[in-house]
mmCIF file of C-alpha atoms in Angstrom:
data_model
loop_
_atom_site.group_PDB
_atom_site.id
_atom_site.type_symbol
_atom_site.label_atom_id
_atom_site.label_comp_id
_atom_site.label_asym_id
_atom_site.label_seq_id
_atom_site.Cartn_x
_atom_site.Cartn_y
_atom_site.Cartn_z
ATOM 1 C CA MET A 20 -33.473 -34.612 17.954
ATOM 2 C CA ALA A 21 -29.895 -36.422 18.249
ATOM 3 C CA SER A 22 -28.939 -36.252 14.655
ATOM 4 C CA ALA A 23 -29.907 -32.668 14.453
ATOM 5 C CA ASN A 24 -26.012 -31.857 14.873
ATOM 6 C CA GLU A 25 -24.447 -34.953 12.778
ATOM 7 C CA ALA A 26 -23.842 -33.317 9.299
ATOM 8 C CA ARG A 27 -20.188 -32.067 9.402
ATOM 9 C CA PRO A 28 -18.073 -30.356 6.264
ATOM 10 C CA ALA A 29 -15.890 -32.232 4.005
ATOM 11 C CA ALA A 30 -14.049 -31.504 0.858
ATOM 12 C CA VAL A 31 -16.225 -30.104 -1.725
ATOM 13 C CA PRO A 32 -16.580 -32.334 -4.410
ATOM 14 C CA ASP A 33 -15.960 -31.125 -8.262
ATOM 15 C CA GLU A 34 -18.846 -32.640 -9.222
ATOM 16 C CA MET A 35 -22.520 -33.529 -7.546
ATOM 17 C CA VAL A 36 -25.364 -35.307 -8.371
ATOM 18 C CA ALA A 37 -28.890 -33.546 -9.400
ATOM 19 C CA ALA A 38 -32.352 -34.980 -10.100
ATOM 20 C CA VAL A 39 -33.379 -32.788 -12.938
ATOM 21 C CA LEU A 40 -36.820 -32.527 -14.383
ATOM 22 C CA LEU A 41 -36.624 -32.970 -18.330
ATOM 23 C CA ARG A 42 -40.312 -32.513 -19.168
ATOM 24 C CA PRO A 43 -43.924 -33.537 -17.309
ATOM 25 C CA PHE A 44 -43.399 -36.955 -15.236
ATOM 26 C CA GLU A 45 -39.989 -37.175 -16.434
ATOM 27 C CA VAL A 46 -36.632 -37.213 -14.168
ATOM 28 C CA ARG A 47 -33.001 -38.148 -14.610
ATOM 29 C CA LEU A 48 -30.175 -37.986 -12.503
ATOM 30 C CA GLU A 49 -27.317 -35.960 -13.362
ATOM 31 C CA ARG A 50 -23.849 -34.975 -12.290
ATOM 32 C CA ARG A 51 -23.309 -31.795 -13.017
ATOM 33 C CA PRO A 52 -19.936 -29.189 -11.964
ATOM 34 C CA THR A 53 -20.603 -28.434 -7.878
ATOM 35 C CA PRO A 54 -21.277 -24.469 -7.885
ATOM 36 C CA ARG A 55 -18.819 -22.354 -6.821
ATOM 37 C CA PRO A 56 -19.827 -19.781 -4.219
ATOM 38 C CA GLN A 57 -19.388 -16.113 -5.363
ATOM 39 C CA ALA A 58 -18.107 -13.480 -2.997
ATOM 40 C CA ASP A 59 -21.350 -12.893 -1.491
ATOM 41 C CA GLU A 60 -22.901 -16.605 -1.241
ATOM 42 C CA VAL A 61 -22.655 -19.530 0.894
ATOM 43 C CA LEU A 62 -22.520 -22.662 -0.731
ATOM 44 C CA ILE A 63 -24.474 -25.075 1.038
ATOM 45 C CA LYS A 64 -24.726 -29.352 1.356
ATOM 46 C CA VAL A 65 -28.310 -29.720 1.410
ATOM 47 C CA MET A 66 -29.691 -32.112 4.155
ATOM 48 C CA ALA A 67 -33.538 -31.787 3.380
ATOM 49 C CA VAL A 68 -35.890 -30.597 0.894
ATOM 50 C CA GLY A 69 -39.608 -30.696 1.183
ATOM 51 C CA VAL A 70 -41.917 -31.563 -1.691
ATOM 52 C CA CYS A 71 -44.088 -28.180 -2.105
ATOM 53 C CA GLY A 72 -47.022 -28.170 -4.533
ATOM 54 C CA SER A 73 -44.873 -25.964 -7.054
ATOM 55 C CA ASP A 74 -43.047 -28.594 -7.181
ATOM 56 C CA VAL A 75 -45.545 -31.306 -8.261
ATOM 57 C CA HIS A 76 -47.177 -28.834 -10.027
ATOM 58 C CA TYR A 77 -43.810 -28.476 -12.639
ATOM 59 C CA TYR A 78 -43.762 -32.243 -12.549
ATOM 60 C CA GLU A 79 -46.906 -32.853 -13.668
ATOM 61 C CA HIS A 80 -47.529 -30.085 -16.108
ATOM 62 C CA GLY A 81 -44.996 -28.440 -16.470
ATOM 63 C CA LYS A 82 -45.519 -24.955 -15.899
ATOM 64 C CA ILE A 83 -47.182 -22.310 -13.599
ATOM 65 C CA GLY A 84 -49.191 -20.006 -15.134
ATOM 66 C CA ARG A 85 -46.347 -17.546 -16.964
ATOM 67 C CA TYR A 86 -43.705 -20.039 -15.406
ATOM 68 C CA ILE A 87 -42.953 -22.820 -17.831
ATOM 69 C CA VAL A 88 -40.261 -25.207 -17.732
ATOM 70 C CA ASP A 89 -38.816 -25.167 -21.182
ATOM 71 C CA ARG A 90 -35.171 -26.667 -20.640
ATOM 72 C CA PRO A 91 -34.289 -28.991 -17.701
ATOM 73 C CA LEU A 92 -34.893 -28.021 -13.996
ATOM 74 C CA VAL A 93 -33.695 -28.757 -10.662
ATOM 75 C CA LEU A 94 -36.908 -28.656 -8.304
ATOM 76 C CA GLY A 95 -36.903 -27.837 -4.543
ATOM 77 C CA HIS A 96 -37.254 -24.765 -2.556
ATOM 78 C CA GLU A 97 -38.178 -25.567 0.943
ATOM 79 C CA CYS A 98 -34.285 -26.900 2.218
ATOM 80 C CA ALA A 99 -31.798 -26.621 4.838
ATOM 81 C CA GLY A 100 -28.387 -27.904 5.209
ATOM 82 C CA VAL A 101 -24.805 -27.058 6.569
ATOM 83 C CA VAL A 102 -22.596 -24.585 5.078
ATOM 84 C CA ALA A 103 -19.294 -26.281 3.001
ATOM 85 C CA ALA A 104 -17.767 -22.992 1.910
ATOM 86 C CA VAL A 105 -18.201 -19.375 1.720
ATOM 87 C CA GLY A 106 -17.420 -16.379 -0.298
ATOM 88 C CA ALA A 107 -14.545 -14.388 0.156
ATOM 89 C CA ALA A 108 -16.672 -11.265 1.355
ATOM 90 C CA VAL A 109 -19.103 -13.395 3.645
ATOM 91 C CA THR A 110 -18.901 -12.697 7.242
ATOM 92 C CA ARG A 111 -21.643 -14.130 8.903
ATOM 93 C CA PHE A 112 -21.385 -18.040 8.232
ATOM 94 C CA ALA A 113 -18.275 -20.807 8.353
ATOM 95 C CA PRO A 114 -18.200 -24.181 7.168
ATOM 96 C CA GLY A 115 -20.200 -26.438 9.171
ATOM 97 C CA ASP A 116 -22.529 -24.063 10.198
ATOM 98 C CA ARG A 117 -26.308 -25.587 10.161
ATOM 99 C CA VAL A 118 -28.926 -23.246 8.039
ATOM 100 C CA ALA A 119 -31.640 -22.431 6.896
ATOM 101 C CA VAL A 120 -32.561 -20.837 2.964
ATOM 102 C CA GLU A 121 -34.956 -18.435 2.107
ATOM 103 C CA PRO A 122 -35.147 -19.112 -1.855
ATOM 104 C CA GLY A 123 -36.327 -15.943 -3.214
ATOM 105 C CA MET A 124 -32.914 -13.696 -4.093
ATOM 106 C CA THR A 125 -34.167 -10.011 -4.746
ATOM 107 C CA CYS A 126 -32.561 -7.145 -5.841
ATOM 108 C CA GLY A 127 -32.386 -5.354 -2.916
ATOM 109 C CA ARG A 128 -32.585 -2.012 -5.295
ATOM 110 C CA CYS A 129 -36.336 -1.700 -6.285
ATOM 111 C CA SER A 130 -39.041 0.050 -5.045
ATOM 112 C CA ALA A 131 -40.644 -2.758 -3.681
ATOM 113 C CA CYS A 132 -37.524 -4.165 -1.521
ATOM 114 C CA LYS A 133 -36.536 -0.917 -0.366
ATOM 115 C CA SER A 134 -40.234 -0.662 0.959
ATOM 116 C CA GLY A 135 -39.817 -3.896 2.828
ATOM 117 C CA ARG A 136 -42.337 -5.939 0.503
ATOM 118 C CA TYR A 137 -39.345 -7.650 -1.327
ATOM 119 C CA ASN A 138 -41.622 -10.486 -2.057
ATOM 120 C CA LEU A 139 -42.795 -8.516 -5.026
ATOM 121 C CA CYS A 140 -39.784 -7.925 -6.076
ATOM 122 C CA PRO A 141 -39.595 -7.949 -10.237
ATOM 123 C CA ASP A 142 -36.262 -9.459 -10.325
ATOM 124 C CA VAL A 143 -36.456 -11.958 -7.160
ATOM 125 C CA ARG A 144 -34.804 -15.364 -8.670
ATOM 126 C CA PHE A 145 -36.814 -18.152 -6.223
ATOM 127 C CA LEU A 146 -35.656 -21.366 -6.387
ATOM 128 C CA ALA A 147 -37.139 -24.034 -8.590
ATOM 129 C CA THR A 148 -38.756 -21.217 -10.377
ATOM 130 C CA PRO A 149 -38.127 -21.313 -14.198
ATOM 131 C CA PRO A 150 -35.209 -20.692 -15.246
ATOM 132 C CA VAL A 151 -33.456 -20.752 -11.882
ATOM 133 C CA GLY A 152 -32.523 -24.010 -10.342
ATOM 134 C CA GLY A 153 -33.327 -25.349 -7.249
ATOM 135 C CA ALA A 154 -32.200 -27.955 -4.126
ATOM 136 C CA PHE A 155 -33.248 -31.567 -5.372
ATOM 137 C CA ALA A 156 -29.430 -31.112 -5.551
ATOM 138 C CA GLN A 157 -26.508 -32.408 -3.450
ATOM 139 C CA TYR A 158 -24.787 -28.833 -3.467
ATOM 140 C CA VAL A 159 -26.509 -24.878 -3.777
ATOM 141 C CA ALA A 160 -24.924 -21.371 -3.678
ATOM 142 C CA ILE A 161 -27.143 -19.290 -1.815
ATOM 143 C CA ARG A 162 -26.906 -15.268 -1.181
ATOM 144 C CA GLU A 163 -25.482 -15.080 2.412
ATOM 145 C CA ASP A 164 -28.584 -12.526 3.481
ATOM 146 C CA PHE A 165 -30.818 -15.131 2.442
ATOM 147 C CA VAL A 166 -29.191 -17.558 4.806
ATOM 148 C CA PHE A 167 -30.313 -17.975 8.326
ATOM 149 C CA PRO A 168 -28.986 -20.240 11.027
ATOM 150 C CA ILE A 169 -30.791 -23.270 12.548
ATOM 151 C CA PRO A 170 -31.508 -22.834 16.431
ATOM 152 C CA GLU A 171 -29.760 -25.729 18.088
ATOM 153 C CA GLY A 172 -31.806 -28.643 18.631
ATOM 154 C CA VAL A 173 -33.496 -28.286 15.456
ATOM 155 C CA SER A 174 -33.767 -31.169 12.941
ATOM 156 C CA PHE A 175 -33.056 -29.875 8.873
ATOM 157 C CA GLU A 176 -36.887 -30.728 8.624
ATOM 158 C CA ARG A 177 -38.101 -28.153 10.613
ATOM 159 C CA ALA A 178 -35.991 -25.697 9.279
ATOM 160 C CA ALA A 179 -36.751 -26.728 5.579
ATOM 161 C CA MET A 180 -40.217 -26.157 6.602
ATOM 162 C CA ASN A 181 -39.671 -22.261 7.439
ATOM 163 C CA GLU A 182 -40.372 -21.695 4.294
ATOM 164 C CA PRO A 183 -44.168 -22.888 3.671
ATOM 165 C CA PHE A 184 -44.537 -21.566 7.667
ATOM 166 C CA SER A 185 -43.063 -18.479 6.757
ATOM 167 C CA VAL A 186 -46.196 -18.411 3.909
ATOM 168 C CA GLY A 187 -48.945 -19.229 7.277
ATOM 169 C CA LEU A 188 -47.036 -15.936 8.867
ATOM 170 C CA HIS A 189 -47.056 -13.649 6.169
ATOM 171 C CA ALA A 190 -50.672 -14.655 5.371
ATOM 172 C CA VAL A 191 -51.532 -14.166 9.201
ATOM 173 C CA ARG A 192 -50.136 -10.822 8.977
ATOM 174 C CA ARG A 193 -51.947 -9.780 5.212
ATOM 175 C CA ALA A 194 -55.081 -10.462 7.037
ATOM 176 C CA GLY A 195 -54.079 -8.275 10.107
ATOM 177 C CA MET A 196 -55.347 -10.774 12.081
ATOM 178 C CA LYS A 197 -55.227 -9.726 15.969
ATOM 179 C CA THR A 198 -54.307 -11.580 19.491
ATOM 180 C CA GLY A 199 -57.299 -12.914 19.986
ATOM 181 C CA ASP A 200 -59.248 -13.315 16.553
ATOM 182 C CA THR A 201 -60.803 -16.238 15.524
ATOM 183 C CA VAL A 202 -59.603 -17.595 12.198
ATOM 184 C CA ALA A 203 -61.083 -20.085 9.746
ATOM 185 C CA ILE A 204 -58.399 -21.559 7.213
ATOM 186 C CA MET A 205 -59.596 -23.578 4.397
ATOM 187 C CA GLY A 206 -57.103 -26.349 2.738
ATOM 188 C CA MET A 207 -55.072 -28.636 4.677
ATOM 189 C CA GLY A 208 -52.449 -29.144 2.545
ATOM 190 C CA PRO A 209 -48.761 -28.610 4.018
ATOM 191 C CA VAL A 210 -49.159 -24.702 4.090
ATOM 192 C CA GLY A 211 -52.945 -24.930 5.335
ATOM 193 C CA LEU A 212 -51.938 -26.837 8.507
ATOM 194 C CA LEU A 213 -48.462 -24.394 9.133
ATOM 195 C CA ALA A 214 -50.925 -21.797 8.978
ATOM 196 C CA VAL A 215 -52.554 -23.504 11.844
ATOM 197 C CA VAL A 216 -49.418 -23.006 13.659
ATOM 198 C CA ALA A 217 -49.075 -19.805 12.598
ATOM 199 C CA ALA A 218 -52.213 -18.724 13.582
ATOM 200 C CA LYS A 219 -52.168 -20.314 16.889
ATOM 201 C CA ALA A 220 -48.062 -19.004 17.287
ATOM 202 C CA CYS A 221 -49.403 -14.871 16.892
ATOM 203 C CA GLY A 222 -52.348 -15.067 18.999
ATOM 204 C CA ALA A 223 -55.586 -16.467 17.396
ATOM 205 C CA ALA A 224 -57.869 -17.945 20.227
ATOM 206 C CA ARG A 225 -59.601 -20.079 17.877
ATOM 207 C CA VAL A 226 -58.705 -21.731 14.753
ATOM 208 C CA PHE A 227 -61.623 -23.495 12.456
ATOM 209 C CA VAL A 228 -60.385 -25.703 9.510
ATOM 210 C CA SER A 229 -61.882 -27.246 6.812
ATOM 211 C CA ASP A 230 -60.890 -29.886 4.108
ATOM 212 C CA VAL A 231 -61.972 -33.270 2.548
ATOM 213 C CA GLU A 232 -59.196 -35.300 3.596
ATOM 214 C CA PRO A 233 -59.561 -36.769 7.532
ATOM 215 C CA LEU A 234 -55.741 -37.109 7.366
ATOM 216 C CA ARG A 235 -55.611 -33.829 7.191
ATOM 217 C CA LEU A 236 -58.280 -32.552 9.590
ATOM 218 C CA ASP A 237 -57.017 -34.805 11.830
ATOM 219 C CA ALA A 238 -53.548 -33.460 11.563
ATOM 220 C CA ALA A 239 -54.911 -29.524 11.698
ATOM 221 C CA LEU A 240 -56.799 -30.817 15.460
ATOM 222 C CA LYS A 241 -53.290 -31.979 16.848
ATOM 223 C CA LEU A 242 -51.333 -29.193 15.779
ATOM 224 C CA GLY A 243 -54.404 -26.491 17.718
ATOM 225 C CA ALA A 244 -57.340 -26.154 15.479
ATOM 226 C CA GLU A 245 -60.590 -26.395 17.323
ATOM 227 C CA LEU A 246 -62.784 -27.182 14.917
ATOM 228 C CA ALA A 247 -61.892 -29.442 11.550
ATOM 229 C CA VAL A 248 -65.003 -29.301 9.113
ATOM 230 C CA ASN A 249 -65.056 -32.226 6.406
ATOM 231 C CA ALA A 250 -66.233 -29.554 3.431
ATOM 232 C CA GLY A 251 -66.987 -32.806 1.577
ATOM 233 C CA ASN A 252 -69.700 -33.855 3.956
ATOM 234 C CA GLU A 253 -70.976 -30.676 5.453
ATOM 235 C CA ASP A 254 -71.098 -26.964 4.599
ATOM 236 C CA ALA A 255 -67.829 -25.236 5.743
ATOM 237 C CA ALA A 256 -69.048 -21.846 6.501
ATOM 238 C CA GLU A 257 -72.066 -22.943 7.843
ATOM 239 C CA ALA A 258 -70.650 -25.093 10.770
ATOM 240 C CA ILE A 259 -67.869 -22.084 11.659
ATOM 241 C CA ARG A 260 -70.413 -19.453 11.545
ATOM 242 C CA SER A 261 -72.724 -22.001 13.677
ATOM 243 C CA ALA A 262 -69.560 -22.294 16.236
ATOM 244 C CA THR A 263 -69.208 -18.521 16.083
ATOM 245 C CA GLY A 264 -72.778 -18.111 17.456
ATOM 246 C CA GLY A 265 -73.703 -16.549 13.736
ATOM 247 C CA GLU A 266 -70.882 -14.100 13.944
ATOM 248 C CA GLY A 267 -68.290 -15.790 11.252
ATOM 249 C CA ALA A 268 -64.616 -15.410 11.815
ATOM 250 C CA ASP A 269 -62.780 -12.629 11.931
ATOM 251 C CA VAL A 270 -59.993 -13.559 9.885
ATOM 252 C CA SER A 271 -59.949 -16.217 6.607
ATOM 253 C CA ILE A 272 -57.489 -17.859 4.866
ATOM 254 C CA GLU A 273 -57.774 -19.788 1.809
ATOM 255 C CA THR A 274 -54.561 -22.193 0.667
ATOM 256 C CA ALA A 275 -56.673 -24.838 -1.356
ATOM 257 C CA GLY A 276 -56.592 -22.898 -4.815
ATOM 258 C CA ASN A 277 -60.310 -24.436 -5.129
ATOM 259 C CA PRO A 278 -63.133 -21.588 -5.860
ATOM 260 C CA ARG A 279 -65.674 -23.474 -3.372
ATOM 261 C CA ALA A 280 -63.180 -23.069 -0.534
ATOM 262 C CA LEU A 281 -62.609 -19.559 -1.416
ATOM 263 C CA ARG A 282 -66.349 -18.890 -1.419
ATOM 264 C CA SER A 283 -66.538 -20.437 1.741
ATOM 265 C CA ALA A 284 -63.829 -18.433 3.102
ATOM 266 C CA LEU A 285 -65.614 -15.567 2.267
ATOM 267 C CA LEU A 286 -68.927 -16.782 3.743
ATOM 268 C CA ALA A 287 -67.344 -18.189 6.660
ATOM 269 C CA THR A 288 -65.881 -14.506 8.058
ATOM 270 C CA ARG A 289 -67.899 -11.775 10.259
ATOM 271 C CA ARG A 290 -68.537 -8.327 8.507
ATOM 272 C CA GLY A 291 -65.860 -6.441 8.498
ATOM 273 C CA GLY A 292 -63.660 -9.443 8.681
ATOM 274 C CA ALA A 293 -60.785 -9.898 6.239
ATOM 275 C CA VAL A 294 -59.843 -13.002 3.345
ATOM 276 C CA ALA A 295 -56.601 -13.578 2.829
ATOM 277 C CA VAL A 296 -56.080 -15.708 -0.362
ATOM 278 C CA VAL A 297 -52.806 -17.564 -0.701
ATOM 279 C CA GLY A 298 -54.371 -20.590 -3.190
ATOM 280 C CA LEU A 299 -54.208 -20.268 -6.808
ATOM 281 C CA PRO A 300 -57.029 -22.147 -8.937
ATOM 282 C CA PRO A 301 -56.352 -24.096 -12.039
ATOM 283 C CA GLU A 302 -57.575 -21.365 -14.140
ATOM 284 C CA GLY A 303 -56.395 -18.631 -12.157
ATOM 285 C CA ARG A 304 -60.134 -16.918 -11.980
ATOM 286 C CA ALA A 305 -62.603 -17.662 -9.454
ATOM 287 C CA GLU A 306 -65.619 -16.433 -9.201
ATOM 288 C CA LEU A 307 -66.800 -13.889 -5.930
ATOM 289 C CA ASP A 308 -69.834 -12.588 -4.739
ATOM 290 C CA VAL A 309 -69.197 -9.068 -4.988
ATOM 291 C CA SER A 310 -72.805 -7.959 -3.948
ATOM 292 C CA TYR A 311 -71.412 -9.998 -0.697
ATOM 293 C CA LEU A 312 -68.825 -9.029 -0.094
ATOM 294 C CA VAL A 313 -69.589 -4.854 -0.497
ATOM 295 C CA ASP A 314 -72.732 -5.215 1.963
ATOM 296 C CA ASN A 315 -70.388 -7.268 4.717
ATOM 297 C CA GLU A 316 -67.303 -4.857 3.830
ATOM 298 C CA ILE A 317 -64.965 -8.024 3.579
ATOM 299 C CA ASP A 318 -61.346 -7.196 3.148
ATOM 300 C CA VAL A 319 -59.922 -9.486 0.228
ATOM 301 C CA ARG A 320 -55.991 -9.399 0.615
ATOM 302 C CA GLY A 321 -53.633 -11.334 -1.900
ATOM 303 C CA VAL A 322 -50.453 -13.615 -0.422
ATOM 304 C CA PHE A 323 -47.699 -13.499 -2.253
ATOM 305 C CA ARG A 324 -44.863 -15.742 -0.760
ATOM 306 C CA TYR A 325 -43.671 -13.920 2.168
ATOM 307 C CA ALA A 326 -41.298 -10.984 3.652
ATOM 308 C CA ASN A 327 -39.626 -10.488 7.031
ATOM 309 C CA THR A 328 -40.387 -14.074 8.324
ATOM 310 C CA TYR A 329 -37.607 -16.177 8.491
ATOM 311 C CA PRO A 330 -35.660 -15.254 11.774
ATOM 312 C CA LEU A 331 -39.201 -15.050 13.848
ATOM 313 C CA GLY A 332 -40.193 -18.057 12.014
ATOM 314 C CA LEU A 333 -37.455 -20.477 12.855
ATOM 315 C CA SER A 334 -37.507 -19.000 16.428
ATOM 316 C CA LEU A 335 -40.891 -19.645 16.789
ATOM 317 C CA LEU A 336 -40.205 -23.609 15.261
ATOM 318 C CA ALA A 337 -37.706 -23.724 18.008
ATOM 319 C CA ASP A 338 -40.641 -24.712 20.275
ATOM 320 C CA PRO A 339 -40.658 -28.283 20.515
ATOM 321 C CA ALA A 340 -44.204 -27.858 21.592
ATOM 322 C CA ARG A 341 -45.547 -26.802 18.084
ATOM 323 C CA LYS A 342 -45.415 -30.493 16.848
ATOM 324 C CA ILE A 343 -45.125 -29.969 13.501
ATOM 325 C CA GLU A 344 -43.168 -33.529 12.856
ATOM 326 C CA ALA A 345 -47.237 -34.924 12.350
ATOM 327 C CA LEU A 346 -47.005 -33.440 9.216
ATOM 328 C CA PHE A 347 -43.508 -35.838 8.669
ATOM 329 C CA THR A 348 -44.851 -38.834 6.269
ATOM 330 C CA ASP A 349 -42.588 -39.836 3.909
ATOM 331 C CA VAL A 350 -38.823 -39.837 2.929
ATOM 332 C CA PHE A 351 -36.977 -40.245 0.082
ATOM 333 C CA PRO A 352 -33.072 -40.435 -1.097
ATOM 334 C CA LEU A 353 -32.114 -38.102 -4.256
ATOM 335 C CA GLU A 354 -32.212 -40.731 -6.331
ATOM 336 C CA GLU A 355 -35.683 -41.953 -5.929
ATOM 337 C CA SER A 356 -36.822 -37.829 -6.847
ATOM 338 C CA ALA A 357 -39.090 -38.744 -9.270
ATOM 339 C CA ALA A 358 -40.732 -41.542 -6.536
ATOM 340 C CA ALA A 359 -41.464 -38.486 -4.164
ATOM 341 C CA LEU A 360 -42.854 -36.181 -6.245
ATOM 342 C CA GLU A 361 -45.368 -39.165 -7.544
ATOM 343 C CA ARG A 362 -45.600 -39.972 -3.723
ATOM 344 C CA ALA A 363 -46.918 -36.347 -3.071
ATOM 345 C CA ARG A 364 -49.222 -35.847 -6.477
ATOM 346 C CA THR A 365 -51.074 -39.142 -6.195
ATOM 347 C CA ASN A 366 -51.598 -40.388 -2.310
ATOM 348 C CA LYS A 367 -53.401 -36.625 -0.776
ATOM 349 C CA SER A 368 -54.679 -39.459 1.926
ATOM 350 C CA GLY A 369 -52.124 -40.877 2.754
ATOM 351 C CA SER A 370 -49.259 -38.475 2.592
ATOM 352 C CA LEU A 371 -48.862 -34.742 3.965
ATOM 353 C CA LYS A 372 -45.208 -33.568 3.845
ATOM 354 C CA VAL A 373 -43.090 -35.087 1.499
ATOM 355 C CA PHE A 374 -39.135 -34.858 2.178
ATOM 356 C CA VAL A 375 -36.186 -35.582 -0.638
ATOM 357 C CA TYR A 376 -32.738 -36.225 1.382
ATOM 358 C CA PRO A 377 -30.010 -35.139 -1.217
ATOM 359 C CA ASN A 378 -27.199 -36.089 0.680
ATOM 360 C CA GLY A 379 -28.400 -39.085 1.936
ATOM 361 C CA GLY A 380 -30.316 -39.491 5.888
ATOM 362 C CA THR A 381 -33.568 -40.712 6.721
ATOM 363 C CA GLY A 382 -35.400 -38.575 8.823
ATOM 364 C CA SER A 383 -33.718 -37.247 11.928
ATOM 365 C CA TRP A 384 -36.751 -36.183 13.841
ATOM 366 C CA ASN A 385 -38.408 -37.768 17.136
ATOM 367 C CA GLY A 386 -41.771 -39.918 16.248
ATOM 368 C CA ALA A 387 -42.116 -39.448 13.415
ATOM 369 C CA MET A 388 -42.953 -42.161 10.695
ATOM 370 C CA GLU A 389 -40.322 -43.035 8.280
ATOM 371 C CA LYS A 390 -40.466 -44.449 4.529
#
């Protein structure tokens, strides 16, 4: 990855360009004042941003649950870049450092934060979640304790993927997966695919997956899945039970946000196993076979973002053997943010991970497709 260290700090301009969502399907470029870092903040020149499913949802519907885009909003939260300036109290970073951003800045004082489950902080400020703007902008200011150094040789794209990878790591932890377990993952969007990587990295012996898109199933096999079931053609739970001698997986993870996938996850899990639920169904509710759940004593655990995953995630992604570049399919400049969102929204059979480059660039990884 020869280009991983190419970006260098320069004078910070007074103004920057940001891509702003005004209302569903309407994105406009705007010139805005460049943020000035507070005493405990780092100003980051954003080099790569992954387009997340939540970005697409805001773009298409203007809301996710109780979070409503009622004023112009800058999208994007899966990001990495170069430190451009630091606040007076910052001690861990200097201009020129390559960094990844954990996008949820929590209060640090509530019971959730103090117990280590800071992802449940009621006062979190999460990038690109109304009313907090995100990283489809040339610069963002982030509190120092939510900024992490990128390991040498790791591209900005890989570092940005530590955000969805962290969801996979947290799901594996929440499910109670142990070394040697078998894991079933329903839904092979970017989070599901990175959950495959997380499960293998944490010691899963076998990983089985399901989806309806051949491209995503092929990517899962490249990332270490043993069995990829096309749920449009066969019953995923039956296929997974057959592959485990009728027992089922020790742990299942649902990332699709699809009631059918949730039912499959439950039915694919062995007696006494656990299901971790990541995906959010469109209506917010999904039926569960409570009799089956009780009779088989299956634990069902919700997964909300992540906590205490960033250092581990970056260290795991520093291993080139984890070839997550298989996910990288599309790249767009900041000026084409609307096209990037539309690509991610409409081309599920041909795109996996779409990137936006607020400060130029066409992809600094090795061997991946470029636009």
